[in-house]
Tab-separated table of C-alpha atoms in Angstrom:
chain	number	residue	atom	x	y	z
E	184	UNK	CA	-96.260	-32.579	-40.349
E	185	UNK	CA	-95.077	-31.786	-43.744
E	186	UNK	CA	-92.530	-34.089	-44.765
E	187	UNK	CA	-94.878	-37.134	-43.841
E	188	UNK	CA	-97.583	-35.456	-45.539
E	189	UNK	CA	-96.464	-34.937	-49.087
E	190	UNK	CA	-96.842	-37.999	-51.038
E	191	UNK	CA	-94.753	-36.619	-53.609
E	192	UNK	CA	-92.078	-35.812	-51.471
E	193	UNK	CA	-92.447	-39.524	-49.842
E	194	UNK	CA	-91.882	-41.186	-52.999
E	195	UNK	CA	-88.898	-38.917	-54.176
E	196	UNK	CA	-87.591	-39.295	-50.752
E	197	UNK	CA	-87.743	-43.153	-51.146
E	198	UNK	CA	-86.189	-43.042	-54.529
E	199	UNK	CA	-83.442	-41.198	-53.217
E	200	UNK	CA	-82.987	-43.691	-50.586
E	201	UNK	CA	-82.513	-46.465	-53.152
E	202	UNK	CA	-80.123	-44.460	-55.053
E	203	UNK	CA	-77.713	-43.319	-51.854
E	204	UNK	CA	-75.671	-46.268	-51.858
E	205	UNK	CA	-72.449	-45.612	-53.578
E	206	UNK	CA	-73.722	-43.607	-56.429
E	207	UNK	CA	-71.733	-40.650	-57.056
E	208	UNK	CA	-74.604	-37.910	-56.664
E	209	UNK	CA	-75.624	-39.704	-53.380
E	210	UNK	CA	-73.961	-36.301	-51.386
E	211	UNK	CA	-76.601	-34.083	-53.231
E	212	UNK	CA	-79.507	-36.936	-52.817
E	213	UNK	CA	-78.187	-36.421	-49.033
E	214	UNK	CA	-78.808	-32.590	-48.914
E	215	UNK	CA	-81.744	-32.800	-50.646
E	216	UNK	CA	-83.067	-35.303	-47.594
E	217	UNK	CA	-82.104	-33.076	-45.340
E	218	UNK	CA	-83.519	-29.900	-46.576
E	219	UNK	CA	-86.372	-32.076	-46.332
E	220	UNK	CA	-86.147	-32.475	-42.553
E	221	UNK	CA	-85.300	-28.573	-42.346
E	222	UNK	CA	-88.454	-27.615	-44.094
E	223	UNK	CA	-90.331	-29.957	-41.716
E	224	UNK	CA	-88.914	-28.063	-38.786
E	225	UNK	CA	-89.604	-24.734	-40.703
E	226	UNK	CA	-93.242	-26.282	-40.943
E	227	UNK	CA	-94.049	-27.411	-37.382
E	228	UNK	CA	-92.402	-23.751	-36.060
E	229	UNK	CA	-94.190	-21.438	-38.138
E	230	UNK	CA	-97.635	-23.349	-37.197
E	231	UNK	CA	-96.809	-22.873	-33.787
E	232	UNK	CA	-96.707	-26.370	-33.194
E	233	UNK	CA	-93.077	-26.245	-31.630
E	234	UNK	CA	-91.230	-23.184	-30.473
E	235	UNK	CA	-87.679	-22.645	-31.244
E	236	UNK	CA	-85.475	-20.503	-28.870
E	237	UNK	CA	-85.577	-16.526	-29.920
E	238	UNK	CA	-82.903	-14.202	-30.533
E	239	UNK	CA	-83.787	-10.916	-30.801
E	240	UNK	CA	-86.383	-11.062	-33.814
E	241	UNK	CA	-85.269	-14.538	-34.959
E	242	UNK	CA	-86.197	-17.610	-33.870
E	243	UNK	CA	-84.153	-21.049	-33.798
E	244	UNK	CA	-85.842	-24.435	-34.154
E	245	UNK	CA	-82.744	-25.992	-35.154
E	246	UNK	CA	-79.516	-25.730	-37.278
E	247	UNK	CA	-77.906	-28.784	-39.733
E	248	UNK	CA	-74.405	-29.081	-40.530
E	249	UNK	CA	-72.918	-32.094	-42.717
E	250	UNK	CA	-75.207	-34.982	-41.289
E	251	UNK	CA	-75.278	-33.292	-37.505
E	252	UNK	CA	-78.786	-32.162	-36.331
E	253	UNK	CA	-78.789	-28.986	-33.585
E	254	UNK	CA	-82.470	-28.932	-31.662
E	255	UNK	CA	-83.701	-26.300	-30.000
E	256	UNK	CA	-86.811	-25.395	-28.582
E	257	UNK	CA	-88.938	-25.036	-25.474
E	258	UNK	CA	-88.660	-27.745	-22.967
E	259	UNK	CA	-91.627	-29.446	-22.917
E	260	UNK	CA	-93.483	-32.567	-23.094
E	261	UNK	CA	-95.581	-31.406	-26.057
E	262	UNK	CA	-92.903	-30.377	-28.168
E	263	UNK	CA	-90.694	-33.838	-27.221
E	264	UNK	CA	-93.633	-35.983	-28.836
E	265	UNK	CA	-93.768	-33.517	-31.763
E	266	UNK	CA	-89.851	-33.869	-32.263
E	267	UNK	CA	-89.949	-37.605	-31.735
E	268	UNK	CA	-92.752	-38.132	-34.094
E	269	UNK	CA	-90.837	-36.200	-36.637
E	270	UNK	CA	-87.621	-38.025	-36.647
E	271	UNK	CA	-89.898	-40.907	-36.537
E	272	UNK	CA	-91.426	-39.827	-39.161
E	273	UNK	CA	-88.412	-38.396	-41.389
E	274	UNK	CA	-86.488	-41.984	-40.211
E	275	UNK	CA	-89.066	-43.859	-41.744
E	276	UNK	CA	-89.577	-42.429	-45.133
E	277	UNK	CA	-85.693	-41.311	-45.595
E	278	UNK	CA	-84.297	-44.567	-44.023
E	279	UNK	CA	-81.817	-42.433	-42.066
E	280	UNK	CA	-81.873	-43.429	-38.503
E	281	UNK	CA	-80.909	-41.350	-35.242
E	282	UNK	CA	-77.891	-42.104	-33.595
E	283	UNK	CA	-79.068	-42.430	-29.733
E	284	UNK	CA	-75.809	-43.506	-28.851
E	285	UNK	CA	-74.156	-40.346	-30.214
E	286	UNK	CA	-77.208	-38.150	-28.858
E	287	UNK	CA	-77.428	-35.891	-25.723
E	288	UNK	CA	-79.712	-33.790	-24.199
E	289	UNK	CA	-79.039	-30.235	-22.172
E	290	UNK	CA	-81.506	-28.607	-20.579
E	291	UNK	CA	-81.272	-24.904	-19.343
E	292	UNK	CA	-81.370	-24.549	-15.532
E	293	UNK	CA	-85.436	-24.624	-14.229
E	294	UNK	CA	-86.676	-26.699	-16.366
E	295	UNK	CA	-89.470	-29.443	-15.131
E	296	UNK	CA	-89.935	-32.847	-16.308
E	297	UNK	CA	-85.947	-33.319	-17.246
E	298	UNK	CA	-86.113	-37.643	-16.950
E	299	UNK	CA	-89.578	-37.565	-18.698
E	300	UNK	CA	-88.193	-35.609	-21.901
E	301	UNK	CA	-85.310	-37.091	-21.853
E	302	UNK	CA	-87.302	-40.955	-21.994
E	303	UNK	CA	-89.477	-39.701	-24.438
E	304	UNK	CA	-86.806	-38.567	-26.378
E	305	UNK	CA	-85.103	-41.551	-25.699
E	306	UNK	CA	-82.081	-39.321	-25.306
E	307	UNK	CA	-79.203	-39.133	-22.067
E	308	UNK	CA	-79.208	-35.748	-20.044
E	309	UNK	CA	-76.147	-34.401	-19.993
E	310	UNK	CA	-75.103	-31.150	-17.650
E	311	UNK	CA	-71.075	-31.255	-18.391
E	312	UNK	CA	-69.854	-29.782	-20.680
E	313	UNK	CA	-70.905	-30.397	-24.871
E	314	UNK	CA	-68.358	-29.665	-27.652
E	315	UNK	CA	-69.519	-29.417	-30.951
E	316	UNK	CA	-66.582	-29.510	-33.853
E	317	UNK	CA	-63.954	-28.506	-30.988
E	318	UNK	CA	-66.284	-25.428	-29.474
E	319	UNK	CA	-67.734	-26.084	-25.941
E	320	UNK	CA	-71.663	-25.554	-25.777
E	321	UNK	CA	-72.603	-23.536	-22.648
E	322	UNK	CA	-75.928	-21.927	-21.162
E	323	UNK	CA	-73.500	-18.352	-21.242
E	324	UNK	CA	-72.263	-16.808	-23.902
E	325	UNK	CA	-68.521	-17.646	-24.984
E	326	UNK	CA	-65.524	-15.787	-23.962
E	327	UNK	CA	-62.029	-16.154	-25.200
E	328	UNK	CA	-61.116	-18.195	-23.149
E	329	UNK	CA	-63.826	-21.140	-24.668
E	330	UNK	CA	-61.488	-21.052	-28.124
E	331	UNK	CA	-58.089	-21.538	-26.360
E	332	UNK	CA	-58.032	-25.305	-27.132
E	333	UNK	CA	-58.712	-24.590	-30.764
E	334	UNK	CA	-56.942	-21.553	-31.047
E	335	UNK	CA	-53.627	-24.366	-29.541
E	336	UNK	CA	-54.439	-26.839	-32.621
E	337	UNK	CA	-53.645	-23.935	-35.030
E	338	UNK	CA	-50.658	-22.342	-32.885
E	339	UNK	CA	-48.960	-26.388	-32.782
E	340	UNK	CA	-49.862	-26.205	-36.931
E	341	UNK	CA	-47.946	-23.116	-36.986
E	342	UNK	CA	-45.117	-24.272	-35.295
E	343	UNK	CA	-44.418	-27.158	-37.795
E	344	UNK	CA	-44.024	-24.046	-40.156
E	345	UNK	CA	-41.615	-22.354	-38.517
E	346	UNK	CA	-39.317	-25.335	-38.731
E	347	UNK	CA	-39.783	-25.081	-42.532
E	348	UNK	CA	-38.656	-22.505	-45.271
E	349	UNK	CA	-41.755	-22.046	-47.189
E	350	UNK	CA	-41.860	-19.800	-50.070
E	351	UNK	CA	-44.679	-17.260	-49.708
E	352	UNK	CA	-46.893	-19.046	-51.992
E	353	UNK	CA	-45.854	-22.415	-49.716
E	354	UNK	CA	-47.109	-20.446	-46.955
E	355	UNK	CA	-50.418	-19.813	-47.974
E	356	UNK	CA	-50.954	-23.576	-49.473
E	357	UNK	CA	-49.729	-24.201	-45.523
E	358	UNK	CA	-52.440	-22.164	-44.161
E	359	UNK	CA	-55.003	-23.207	-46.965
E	360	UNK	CA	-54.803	-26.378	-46.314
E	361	UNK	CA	-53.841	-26.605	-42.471
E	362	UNK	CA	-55.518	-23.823	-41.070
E	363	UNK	CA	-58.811	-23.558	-42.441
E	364	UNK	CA	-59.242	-27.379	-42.294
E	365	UNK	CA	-58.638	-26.914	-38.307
E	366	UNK	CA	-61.167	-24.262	-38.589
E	367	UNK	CA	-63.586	-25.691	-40.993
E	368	UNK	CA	-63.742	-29.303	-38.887
């Protein structure tokens, strides 16, 4: 795997780790970390060594937002020791630790050897329902219907307008600020 293999990258990495800890450029020490993991995923997929899910002519290993890691891939045993040594891997040189507690696992219907993924993994199966920043996860695609709770936060926001006489320029600091922070979380 790449990101345990360069030395260069391991030493940086470490550096980086020393330096997190309330310095101000520790948010961009942070991404740089993580692109790290991303271009070990990028690594492992493109040498076949773990297959991502395909869309059309792309294919999906995994997607990072803020400090939340998205896996996904073929469920198998091989590519559940692959993964684990990887965030072994990345754990140990970055010093950033998975969260099992915060972790689940969903598998798509059919799939064989759930329990022994899931202990290698070390990772709780979950078949209810996921939401991830206020969207529910599903094996279908999304209707409407899946962004009523979210579309609710912003209709109560609104209504806290309506008791208010905003200028027009108040009005878009409202939505600015109310809005696309609903949106953006």
């Amino acid at each position: 795997m790449g990101f345990c293999r360069s030395a260069g990258w391991r030493y940086g990495a470490l550096w980086i780790v020393n330096l997190l800890a309330g310095y101000p450029l520790s948010p961009y020490f942070f991404s740089i970390v993580m692109d790290g993991l991303s271009s070990s995923f990028d690594e492992i997929v493109s040498t076949n060594n773990i297959q991502g899910v395909s869309l059309g002519n792309a294919s999906i290993s995994h997607l990072l937002y803020a400090d939340d890691l998205l896996v996904f891939g073929k469920a198998s045993i091989e590519n559940a020791q692959i993964l684990m040594d990887l965030l072994s891997c990345f754990a140990d040189i970055s010093g950033l630790k998975v969260n099992n507690d915060k972790n689940t696992i969903l598998f798509s219907r059919n799939v064989l050897n759930v329990h022994c993924i899931s202990s290698i993994l070390n990772i709780p199966i979950t078949s209810y329902l996921i939401k991830y920043l206020g969207i529910p996860i599903f094996h279908r695609r999304l209707k409407l219907i899946d962004f009523q709770p979210l579309l609710q936060k912003i209709y109560s926001s609104l209504d806290g307008w309506k008791a208010k006489t905003l200028s027009f320029a108040g009005r878009m600091q409202f939505i600015k600020f109310t809005i696309c922070n609903t949106l953006g979380y």
